[in-house]
Amino acid sequence: MPREGATGWSKSATLPAEPTSFAGVSYSEMLDRARALVPALAARAVDCEKLRRLPDETERDLHRSGLFRMVQPARVGGADLDVGILVDTCATIARVCPSTAWNLGNLASHHWMLGYFQPEAQDEIWDISRDTLIATSLVFPAGRGRKVEGGYEVSGRWPLSSGVDNSDWNMLAFMVREHDDGPPVDQRFALVHRSQYEIIDTWHAVGLSGTGSKDVVIKGLFVPDYRTVTAWAMNGKPHPGSTVNPSPLFRLPMLALGPYVLSGTMLGCAQGAYETVVGAARKRNATTTGQPVGASQAVQLRVAEASARIDAAEMMMRAICAHAMDVARAGREPLHEDKLRYRRDAFFSVRLCLEAVDMLMTVAGSSGLYLSGIMQRLFRDAHAANAHVMFSPDVQGALFGQHALGMAGPPPLL
């Protein structure tokens, strides 16, 4: 609940008691910190699924390591690293617990996202705790907003708010209409404190079950102007937060790069599946012939094809992140064609990872089905991650194809 006094809001007990700065922590050091957590996160993977949320111990580990703050502005002690760090750290952790990686990518990226809001909104949250966690739901049609004096009146029920149980705030997407039955005139995000919304426990899922991606409800809530931002501000042009966050990270087209917040989880699923299945196949004999599994040419070909897909996907993800950072460092605004390519390569690289996981599951055979093993979790979680709209070829591929073919249409939100 709101706290008495000028500071405004209370903070969760799981947040660090003392502020820590991670400014100056390098890309390689942050990746080493992710690797160091792998054994503990692997040991908690089953509990994470049973809890259907991020365990408190895991949240504290991610706070202590600074991983939650890897793309937070340096001015508040964030590491302010290149966007590719989200792919690399999440892939590292997803090899053993994709749900934890999914929440890490989401919750870390919302520090980045908050940096696009007005400085007043940033300071209101980070002055209480620089470690504050913020959930989101990016389903714009789920929210309705009406412009009123000084802000917006917002209502809605939003699905898929990953990490909501661990978060003190939420960024909820909503459509603005001048009239209830009129067309949308804007698409915005509203910052809402957890005391102002209800969490509905809907997340009983076959995959990524530890992400706690529950529903959130608010009715007729007044949200002041400074706690909202138009989604069009995240397209690579100057935005309300530019004056206080001038680094290249905050000159990126965040919405076009949104898939790379999560694609590392899919890459880690595929890498973990390869390590698990190929490692086991070196020592396993076929149940029908008694011969080594690895002696089969069919198995050899599947392993080769899966490996090529995983390597290609990793190269595509890293190349896009590097290209976007190069454009930002050069002081250029990203081209529309580039932003469409970012989305195209995101869905295609994720599809390569899913195909690799499926190939490896056929190599694993019945041994991949046991709940005591990791392969079944990687298989389930990979299919759950692939269901995200950011990875839909029907949506993201169509945007690229429409532009390439010169087909007229409304400008996509990039």
CSV table of C-alpha atoms in Angstrom, one decimal:
chain,number,residue,atom,x,y,z
A,1,MET,CA,0.0,0.0,0.0
A,2,PRO,CA,1.1,3.6,-0.4
A,3,ARG,CA,3.4,4.8,2.4
A,4,GLU,CA,2.9,7.9,4.4
A,5,GLY,CA,5.0,10.9,3.6
A,6,ALA,CA,6.7,12.6,0.7
A,7,THR,CA,8.5,9.5,-0.6
A,8,GLY,CA,5.2,8.1,-1.9
A,9,TRP,CA,5.4,4.3,-2.2
A,10,SER,CA,6.6,1.4,-0.1
A,11,LYS,CA,8.9,-1.3,-1.5
A,12,SER,CA,9.0,-5.1,-1.4
A,13,ALA,CA,10.9,-6.9,1.4
A,14,THR,CA,12.8,-8.8,-1.2
A,15,LEU,CA,14.5,-5.7,-2.6
A,16,PRO,CA,18.1,-5.0,-1.3
A,17,ALA,CA,18.2,-2.9,1.8
A,18,GLU,CA,21.1,-0.8,0.7
A,19,PRO,CA,21.6,0.8,-2.7
A,20,THR,CA,24.4,-0.6,-4.9
A,21,SER,CA,25.9,0.8,-8.1
A,22,PHE,CA,26.7,-1.5,-11.0
A,23,ALA,CA,27.9,1.4,-13.2
A,24,GLY,CA,31.2,0.3,-14.8
A,25,VAL,CA,30.5,-3.4,-14.6
A,26,SER,CA,31.6,-4.7,-18.0
A,27,TYR,CA,29.7,-6.8,-20.5
A,28,SER,CA,32.0,-9.8,-19.9
A,29,GLU,CA,31.8,-9.4,-16.1
A,30,MET,CA,28.0,-9.4,-16.2
A,31,LEU,CA,28.0,-12.5,-18.3
A,32,ASP,CA,30.3,-14.2,-15.8
A,33,ARG,CA,27.9,-13.3,-13.0
A,34,ALA,CA,25.1,-15.0,-14.9
A,35,ARG,CA,27.3,-18.1,-15.4
A,36,ALA,CA,28.1,-18.2,-11.7
A,37,LEU,CA,24.4,-18.4,-10.8
A,38,VAL,CA,23.7,-21.4,-13.1
A,39,PRO,CA,24.2,-24.2,-10.5
A,40,ALA,CA,21.9,-22.6,-8.0
A,41,LEU,CA,19.2,-21.8,-10.6
A,42,ALA,CA,19.4,-25.4,-11.9
A,43,ALA,CA,18.8,-26.7,-8.4
A,44,ARG,CA,15.7,-24.5,-8.1
A,45,ALA,CA,14.2,-25.1,-11.5
A,46,VAL,CA,11.7,-27.7,-10.2
A,47,ASP,CA,10.6,-25.4,-7.4
A,48,CYS,CA,10.3,-22.5,-9.8
A,49,GLU,CA,7.8,-24.5,-11.8
A,50,LYS,CA,5.9,-25.6,-8.7
A,51,LEU,CA,5.7,-22.1,-7.3
A,52,ARG,CA,4.6,-20.8,-10.8
A,53,ARG,CA,6.7,-17.7,-10.1
A,54,LEU,CA,10.3,-16.6,-9.5
A,55,PRO,CA,11.4,-17.9,-6.1
A,56,ASP,CA,12.4,-15.2,-3.6
A,57,GLU,CA,15.9,-16.7,-3.3
A,58,THR,CA,16.4,-16.4,-7.0
A,59,GLU,CA,15.1,-12.8,-7.0
A,60,ARG,CA,17.6,-11.9,-4.3
A,61,ASP,CA,20.4,-13.6,-6.3
A,62,LEU,CA,19.6,-11.6,-9.4
A,63,HIS,CA,19.5,-8.4,-7.4
A,64,ARG,CA,22.9,-9.1,-5.7
A,65,SER,CA,24.5,-10.0,-9.1
A,66,GLY,CA,23.2,-6.8,-10.8
A,67,LEU,CA,21.6,-8.8,-13.6
A,68,PHE,CA,18.3,-7.1,-13.1
A,69,ARG,CA,20.1,-3.8,-13.7
A,70,MET,CA,22.2,-4.6,-16.7
A,71,VAL,CA,20.3,-2.2,-19.0
A,72,GLN,CA,19.4,0.4,-16.4
A,73,PRO,CA,20.7,4.0,-16.9
A,74,ALA,CA,24.2,4.6,-15.4
A,75,ARG,CA,23.0,7.8,-13.7
A,76,VAL,CA,21.1,5.6,-11.2
A,77,GLY,CA,23.8,3.0,-10.9
A,78,GLY,CA,22.8,0.7,-13.7
A,79,ALA,CA,25.3,-1.1,-15.9
A,80,ASP,CA,23.9,0.6,-19.0
A,81,LEU,CA,25.3,-2.2,-21.2
A,82,ASP,CA,24.7,-2.9,-24.9
A,83,VAL,CA,21.3,-4.5,-25.6
A,84,GLY,CA,23.0,-7.8,-26.6
A,85,ILE,CA,23.7,-8.5,-23.0
A,86,LEU,CA,20.0,-9.5,-22.6
A,87,VAL,CA,20.4,-12.2,-25.3
A,88,ASP,CA,23.6,-13.6,-23.8
A,89,THR,CA,22.7,-13.6,-20.1
A,90,CYS,CA,19.2,-15.0,-20.7
A,91,ALA,CA,20.6,-17.8,-23.0
A,92,THR,CA,23.1,-18.7,-20.3
A,93,ILE,CA,20.4,-19.1,-17.6
A,94,ALA,CA,17.8,-20.6,-19.9
A,95,ARG,CA,20.0,-23.7,-20.4
A,96,VAL,CA,18.9,-24.8,-16.9
A,97,CYS,CA,15.8,-22.8,-16.1
A,98,PRO,CA,14.0,-21.0,-19.0
A,99,SER,CA,11.3,-19.5,-16.7
A,100,THR,CA,14.0,-17.7,-14.7
A,101,ALA,CA,15.6,-16.5,-17.9
A,102,TRP,CA,12.3,-15.2,-19.2
A,103,ASN,CA,11.6,-13.3,-16.1
A,104,LEU,CA,15.1,-11.9,-16.0
A,105,GLY,CA,14.8,-10.6,-19.6
A,106,ASN,CA,11.5,-9.1,-18.9
A,107,LEU,CA,12.2,-7.5,-15.6
A,108,ALA,CA,15.6,-6.2,-16.5
A,109,SER,CA,14.3,-4.7,-19.8
A,110,HIS,CA,11.7,-2.7,-17.9
A,111,HIS,CA,14.5,-0.6,-16.3
A,112,TRP,CA,15.5,0.2,-19.9
A,113,MET,CA,11.9,0.9,-20.8
A,114,LEU,CA,11.4,3.2,-17.8
A,115,GLY,CA,14.3,5.3,-19.1
A,116,TYR,CA,12.1,6.4,-22.0
A,117,PHE,CA,9.5,7.9,-19.6
A,118,GLN,CA,9.6,11.5,-18.3
A,119,PRO,CA,12.3,12.0,-15.7
A,120,GLU,CA,9.7,12.7,-13.0
A,121,ALA,CA,8.3,9.2,-13.4
A,122,GLN,CA,11.8,7.6,-13.4
A,123,ASP,CA,12.8,9.5,-10.2
A,124,GLU,CA,9.6,8.7,-8.4
A,125,ILE,CA,10.4,4.9,-8.7
A,126,TRP,CA,14.2,4.9,-8.5
A,127,ASP,CA,14.3,7.3,-5.6
A,128,ILE,CA,12.6,4.7,-3.5
A,129,SER,CA,14.8,1.9,-4.7
A,130,ARG,CA,17.0,1.6,-7.8
A,131,ASP,CA,16.2,-2.2,-7.6
A,132,THR,CA,12.5,-1.8,-8.0
A,133,LEU,CA,11.0,-4.4,-10.2
A,134,ILE,CA,8.4,-3.5,-12.8
A,135,ALA,CA,6.2,-6.0,-14.7
A,136,THR,CA,4.4,-5.2,-18.0
A,137,SER,CA,1.6,-6.3,-20.2
A,138,LEU,CA,2.0,-5.2,-23.8
A,139,VAL,CA,-1.5,-6.2,-24.9
A,140,PHE,CA,-2.7,-2.7,-26.0
A,141,PRO,CA,-6.3,-3.8,-26.9
A,142,ALA,CA,-6.8,-5.1,-23.3
A,143,GLY,CA,-6.7,-1.6,-21.9
A,144,ARG,CA,-8.9,1.4,-22.5
A,145,GLY,CA,-7.8,5.0,-21.8
A,146,ARG,CA,-9.7,8.2,-21.8
A,147,LYS,CA,-7.9,11.6,-21.7
A,148,VAL,CA,-9.0,13.7,-18.7
A,149,GLU,CA,-7.5,16.8,-17.1
A,150,GLY,CA,-4.0,16.1,-16.0
A,151,GLY,CA,-3.8,12.5,-17.2
A,152,TYR,CA,-5.8,9.4,-18.3
A,153,GLU,CA,-8.6,7.4,-16.9
A,154,VAL,CA,-7.5,3.8,-17.5
A,155,SER,CA,-9.4,0.5,-17.2
A,156,GLY,CA,-8.8,-3.0,-18.4
A,157,ARG,CA,-7.8,-6.6,-17.8
A,158,TRP,CA,-4.4,-7.5,-19.1
A,159,PRO,CA,-3.1,-11.1,-19.6
A,160,LEU,CA,0.5,-12.4,-19.5
A,161,SER,CA,2.1,-10.0,-17.0
A,162,SER,CA,5.3,-12.0,-16.4
A,163,GLY,CA,7.0,-11.6,-13.0
A,164,VAL,CA,4.0,-9.7,-11.6
A,165,ASP,CA,4.2,-11.4,-8.2
A,166,ASN,CA,7.8,-10.1,-7.7
A,167,SER,CA,7.1,-6.5,-9.0
A,168,ASP,CA,6.1,-3.3,-7.2
A,169,TRP,CA,5.0,-1.6,-10.3
A,170,ASN,CA,3.5,-2.5,-13.7
A,171,MET,CA,3.6,-0.9,-17.2
A,172,LEU,CA,0.2,-1.5,-18.7
A,173,ALA,CA,-0.5,-0.9,-22.4
A,174,PHE,CA,-3.7,0.8,-23.4
A,175,MET,CA,-5.5,2.3,-26.4
A,176,VAL,CA,-6.7,5.9,-26.3
A,177,ARG,CA,-9.9,6.7,-28.1
A,178,GLU,CA,-11.7,10.0,-28.3
A,179,HIS,CA,-15.0,8.1,-28.2
A,180,ASP,CA,-15.8,4.6,-26.9
A,181,ASP,CA,-16.7,3.4,-30.3
A,182,GLY,CA,-14.1,5.4,-32.2
A,183,PRO,CA,-10.8,4.4,-33.7
A,184,PRO,CA,-7.6,4.5,-31.5
A,185,VAL,CA,-5.8,7.8,-31.6
A,186,ASP,CA,-2.8,6.7,-29.5
A,187,GLN,CA,-1.2,3.7,-27.9
A,188,ARG,CA,0.4,4.4,-24.5
A,189,PHE,CA,1.9,2.7,-21.4
A,190,ALA,CA,0.7,3.6,-17.9
A,191,LEU,CA,2.9,3.1,-14.8
A,192,VAL,CA,0.7,1.7,-12.0
A,193,HIS,CA,1.7,0.8,-8.5
A,194,ARG,CA,0.8,-2.7,-7.3
A,195,SER,CA,-1.6,-1.2,-4.7
A,196,GLN,CA,-3.7,0.1,-7.6
A,197,TYR,CA,-4.3,-3.2,-9.5
A,198,GLU,CA,-5.6,-6.7,-8.8
A,199,ILE,CA,-3.7,-9.8,-9.7
A,200,ILE,CA,-5.8,-12.7,-11.0
A,201,ASP,CA,-4.1,-16.1,-10.7
A,202,THR,CA,-4.7,-17.5,-14.2
A,203,TRP,CA,-1.2,-18.8,-15.0
A,204,HIS,CA,-1.5,-22.6,-15.1
A,205,ALA,CA,0.5,-23.3,-18.2
A,206,VAL,CA,2.2,-26.3,-19.8
A,207,GLY,CA,5.4,-24.3,-20.5
A,208,LEU,CA,7.3,-21.4,-18.8
A,209,SER,CA,5.1,-22.2,-15.8
A,210,GLY,CA,7.6,-20.5,-13.5
A,211,THR,CA,7.1,-17.1,-15.0
A,212,GLY,CA,4.0,-16.1,-13.1
A,213,SER,CA,2.4,-14.5,-16.1
A,214,LYS,CA,-0.9,-13.7,-14.5
A,215,ASP,CA,-3.7,-11.3,-15.3
A,216,VAL,CA,-3.9,-7.8,-14.0
A,217,VAL,CA,-7.1,-5.7,-13.5
A,218,ILE,CA,-7.8,-2.0,-12.9
A,219,LYS,CA,-11.0,-0.1,-13.2
A,220,GLY,CA,-11.3,3.7,-13.8
A,221,LEU,CA,-7.9,4.5,-12.4
A,222,PHE,CA,-6.5,8.0,-12.9
A,223,VAL,CA,-2.9,7.9,-14.1
A,224,PRO,CA,-1.2,11.3,-14.3
A,225,ASP,CA,0.4,12.4,-17.6
A,226,TYR,CA,4.0,12.0,-16.4
A,227,ARG,CA,3.3,8.3,-15.6
A,228,THR,CA,2.3,7.6,-19.1
A,229,VAL,CA,4.3,7.6,-22.4
A,230,THR,CA,3.2,7.0,-26.0
A,231,ALA,CA,4.5,3.8,-27.5
A,232,TRP,CA,5.7,5.9,-30.5
A,233,ALA,CA,8.3,7.4,-28.2
A,234,MET,CA,10.2,4.1,-28.3
A,235,ASN,CA,10.9,4.2,-32.0
A,236,GLY,CA,14.5,5.4,-32.0
A,237,LYS,CA,13.9,9.1,-32.0
A,238,PRO,CA,14.3,11.5,-29.1
A,239,HIS,CA,11.9,10.8,-26.3
A,240,PRO,CA,10.9,12.2,-22.9
A,241,GLY,CA,13.8,10.5,-21.1
A,242,SER,CA,16.5,11.5,-23.6
A,243,THR,CA,17.6,14.6,-21.6
A,244,VAL,CA,18.7,12.5,-18.6
A,245,ASN,CA,19.7,9.2,-20.3
A,246,PRO,CA,21.9,10.1,-23.3
A,247,SER,CA,23.8,6.8,-23.8
A,248,PRO,CA,23.4,4.8,-27.0
A,249,LEU,CA,21.2,2.2,-25.2
A,250,PHE,CA,18.5,4.9,-24.9
A,251,ARG,CA,18.7,5.9,-28.5
A,252,LEU,CA,17.6,2.5,-29.7
A,253,PRO,CA,14.2,1.6,-31.3
A,254,MET,CA,13.1,-0.3,-28.2
A,255,LEU,CA,9.9,-1.7,-29.7
A,256,ALA,CA,11.6,-3.0,-32.8
A,257,LEU,CA,14.2,-4.7,-30.6
A,258,GLY,CA,11.6,-6.0,-28.1
A,259,PRO,CA,11.9,-9.6,-29.3
A,260,TYR,CA,15.6,-9.7,-28.3
A,261,VAL,CA,14.6,-9.2,-24.6
A,262,LEU,CA,13.2,-12.7,-24.8
A,263,SER,CA,14.9,-14.5,-27.7
A,264,GLY,CA,17.9,-15.4,-25.6
A,265,THR,CA,15.6,-17.6,-23.6
A,266,MET,CA,14.8,-19.6,-26.7
A,267,LEU,CA,18.5,-19.7,-27.7
A,268,GLY,CA,19.3,-21.1,-24.2
A,269,CYS,CA,16.6,-23.7,-24.5
A,270,ALA,CA,18.2,-25.0,-27.7
A,271,GLN,CA,21.7,-24.8,-26.3
A,272,GLY,CA,20.7,-26.6,-23.2
A,273,ALA,CA,18.9,-29.3,-25.2
A,274,TYR,CA,22.0,-29.8,-27.3
A,275,GLU,CA,24.3,-30.2,-24.3
A,276,THR,CA,21.8,-32.6,-22.6
A,277,VAL,CA,20.9,-34.8,-25.5
A,278,VAL,CA,24.3,-35.0,-27.3
A,279,GLY,CA,26.1,-35.6,-24.0
A,280,ALA,CA,23.7,-38.4,-23.1
A,281,ALA,CA,23.9,-39.9,-26.6
A,282,ARG,CA,27.6,-40.4,-26.4
A,283,LYS,CA,27.0,-42.9,-23.6
A,284,ARG,CA,23.6,-44.4,-24.6
A,285,ASN,CA,22.8,-47.6,-26.5
A,286,ALA,CA,19.7,-48.0,-28.5
A,287,THR,CA,17.0,-50.1,-26.8
A,288,THR,CA,16.2,-52.0,-29.9
A,289,THR,CA,19.6,-53.0,-31.2
A,290,GLY,CA,21.9,-52.4,-28.2
A,291,GLN,CA,24.2,-50.5,-30.5
A,292,PRO,CA,25.5,-47.0,-29.5
A,293,VAL,CA,23.0,-44.3,-30.4
A,294,GLY,CA,25.7,-42.2,-31.9
A,295,ALA,CA,26.6,-44.8,-34.5
A,296,SER,CA,23.3,-44.1,-36.3
A,297,GLN,CA,23.8,-41.9,-39.3
A,298,ALA,CA,20.3,-40.5,-38.8
A,299,VAL,CA,21.2,-39.4,-35.3
A,300,GLN,CA,24.5,-37.9,-36.6
A,301,LEU,CA,22.6,-35.9,-39.2
A,302,ARG,CA,20.0,-34.6,-36.7
A,303,VAL,CA,22.8,-33.5,-34.4
A,304,ALA,CA,24.6,-31.7,-37.2
A,305,GLU,CA,21.4,-29.9,-38.4
A,306,ALA,CA,20.4,-29.0,-34.8
A,307,SER,CA,23.9,-27.6,-34.2
A,308,ALA,CA,23.8,-25.5,-37.4
A,309,ARG,CA,20.5,-24.1,-36.5
A,310,ILE,CA,21.6,-23.1,-33.0
A,311,ASP,CA,24.8,-21.5,-34.3
A,312,ALA,CA,22.9,-19.6,-37.0
A,313,ALA,CA,20.3,-18.4,-34.6
A,314,GLU,CA,22.9,-17.1,-32.2
A,315,MET,CA,24.8,-15.3,-35.0
A,316,MET,CA,21.6,-13.6,-36.2
A,317,MET,CA,20.5,-12.4,-32.7
A,318,ARG,CA,24.0,-11.0,-32.0
A,319,ALA,CA,24.3,-9.4,-35.4
A,320,ILE,CA,21.0,-7.5,-35.0
A,321,CYS,CA,21.9,-6.2,-31.5
A,322,ALA,CA,25.4,-5.1,-32.7
A,323,HIS,CA,23.9,-3.4,-35.8
A,324,ALA,CA,21.4,-1.5,-33.6
A,325,MET,CA,24.1,-0.4,-31.2
A,326,ASP,CA,26.4,0.8,-34.1
A,327,VAL,CA,23.6,2.9,-35.5
A,328,ALA,CA,22.9,4.5,-32.1
A,329,ARG,CA,26.6,5.2,-31.5
A,330,ALA,CA,26.9,6.9,-34.8
A,331,GLY,CA,24.1,9.2,-33.8
A,332,ARG,CA,21.8,8.1,-36.6
A,333,GLU,CA,18.1,7.3,-36.4
A,334,PRO,CA,17.4,3.7,-37.4
A,335,LEU,CA,15.8,3.2,-40.8
A,336,HIS,CA,12.3,1.8,-41.1
A,337,GLU,CA,13.8,-1.0,-43.2
A,338,ASP,CA,16.2,-1.9,-40.4
A,339,LYS,CA,13.5,-2.1,-37.8
A,340,LEU,CA,11.5,-4.4,-40.0
A,341,ARG,CA,14.6,-6.6,-40.4
A,342,TYR,CA,15.1,-6.7,-36.7
A,343,ARG,CA,11.7,-8.2,-36.2
A,344,ARG,CA,12.1,-10.5,-39.2
A,345,ASP,CA,15.4,-11.9,-37.9
A,346,ALA,CA,13.9,-12.3,-34.4
A,347,PHE,CA,11.1,-14.6,-35.5
A,348,PHE,CA,13.3,-16.6,-37.9
A,349,SER,CA,16.2,-17.1,-35.4
A,350,VAL,CA,13.7,-18.3,-32.8
A,351,ARG,CA,12.1,-20.7,-35.3
A,352,LEU,CA,15.6,-22.1,-35.9
A,353,CYS,CA,15.9,-22.7,-32.2
A,354,LEU,CA,12.6,-24.4,-31.9
A,355,GLU,CA,13.4,-26.7,-34.9
A,356,ALA,CA,16.7,-27.6,-33.2
A,357,VAL,CA,14.9,-28.5,-29.9
A,358,ASP,CA,12.4,-30.7,-31.8
A,359,MET,CA,15.2,-32.5,-33.6
A,360,LEU,CA,17.0,-33.1,-30.4
A,361,MET,CA,13.9,-34.4,-28.7
A,362,THR,CA,13.7,-37.1,-31.4
A,363,VAL,CA,17.3,-38.1,-30.6
A,364,ALA,CA,16.5,-38.2,-26.9
A,365,GLY,CA,13.7,-40.6,-27.5
A,366,SER,CA,11.9,-41.9,-24.4
A,367,SER,CA,14.7,-40.7,-22.2
A,368,GLY,CA,13.6,-37.1,-22.8
A,369,LEU,CA,10.1,-37.7,-21.3
A,370,TYR,CA,11.1,-38.2,-17.7
A,371,LEU,CA,10.1,-35.4,-15.3
A,372,SER,CA,13.3,-36.1,-13.4
A,373,GLY,CA,15.3,-34.9,-16.4
A,374,ILE,CA,15.7,-31.4,-17.9
A,375,MET,CA,14.9,-32.2,-21.6
A,376,GLN,CA,11.1,-32.3,-21.1
A,377,ARG,CA,11.2,-28.8,-19.5
A,378,LEU,CA,13.4,-27.4,-22.2
A,379,PHE,CA,11.0,-28.9,-24.8
A,380,ARG,CA,7.9,-27.5,-23.1
A,381,ASP,CA,9.4,-24.1,-22.4
A,382,ALA,CA,10.7,-23.7,-26.0
A,383,HIS,CA,7.2,-24.3,-27.4
A,384,ALA,CA,5.7,-21.9,-24.8
A,385,ALA,CA,8.3,-19.2,-25.7
A,386,ASN,CA,7.6,-19.7,-29.4
A,387,ALA,CA,4.0,-18.8,-28.9
A,388,HIS,CA,4.8,-15.2,-28.1
A,389,VAL,CA,3.5,-12.8,-30.7
A,390,MET,CA,6.9,-11.2,-31.1
A,391,PHE,CA,8.0,-14.5,-32.7
A,392,SER,CA,5.0,-15.1,-34.9
A,393,PRO,CA,6.0,-15.3,-38.5
A,394,ASP,CA,2.4,-14.6,-39.5
A,395,VAL,CA,2.7,-11.2,-37.8
A,396,GLN,CA,6.4,-10.2,-37.9
A,397,GLY,CA,7.1,-11.9,-41.3
A,398,ALA,CA,4.1,-10.3,-42.8
A,399,LEU,CA,5.3,-6.8,-41.8
A,400,PHE,CA,8.6,-7.3,-43.5
A,401,GLY,CA,7.0,-8.9,-46.6
A,402,GLN,CA,4.4,-6.2,-46.9
A,403,HIS,CA,7.1,-3.5,-47.0
A,404,ALA,CA,9.4,-5.4,-49.3
A,405,LEU,CA,6.6,-5.9,-51.8
A,406,GLY,CA,5.5,-2.3,-51.7
A,407,MET,CA,2.1,-3.0,-50.2
A,408,ALA,CA,0.4,0.0,-48.6
A,409,GLY,CA,-0.8,-0.3,-45.0
A,410,PRO,CA,-0.9,1.4,-41.7
A,411,PRO,CA,2.6,2.0,-40.2
A,412,PRO,CA,3.5,-0.7,-37.7
A,413,LEU,CA,4.3,0.2,-34.1
A,414,LEU,CA,8.1,0.1,-34.4
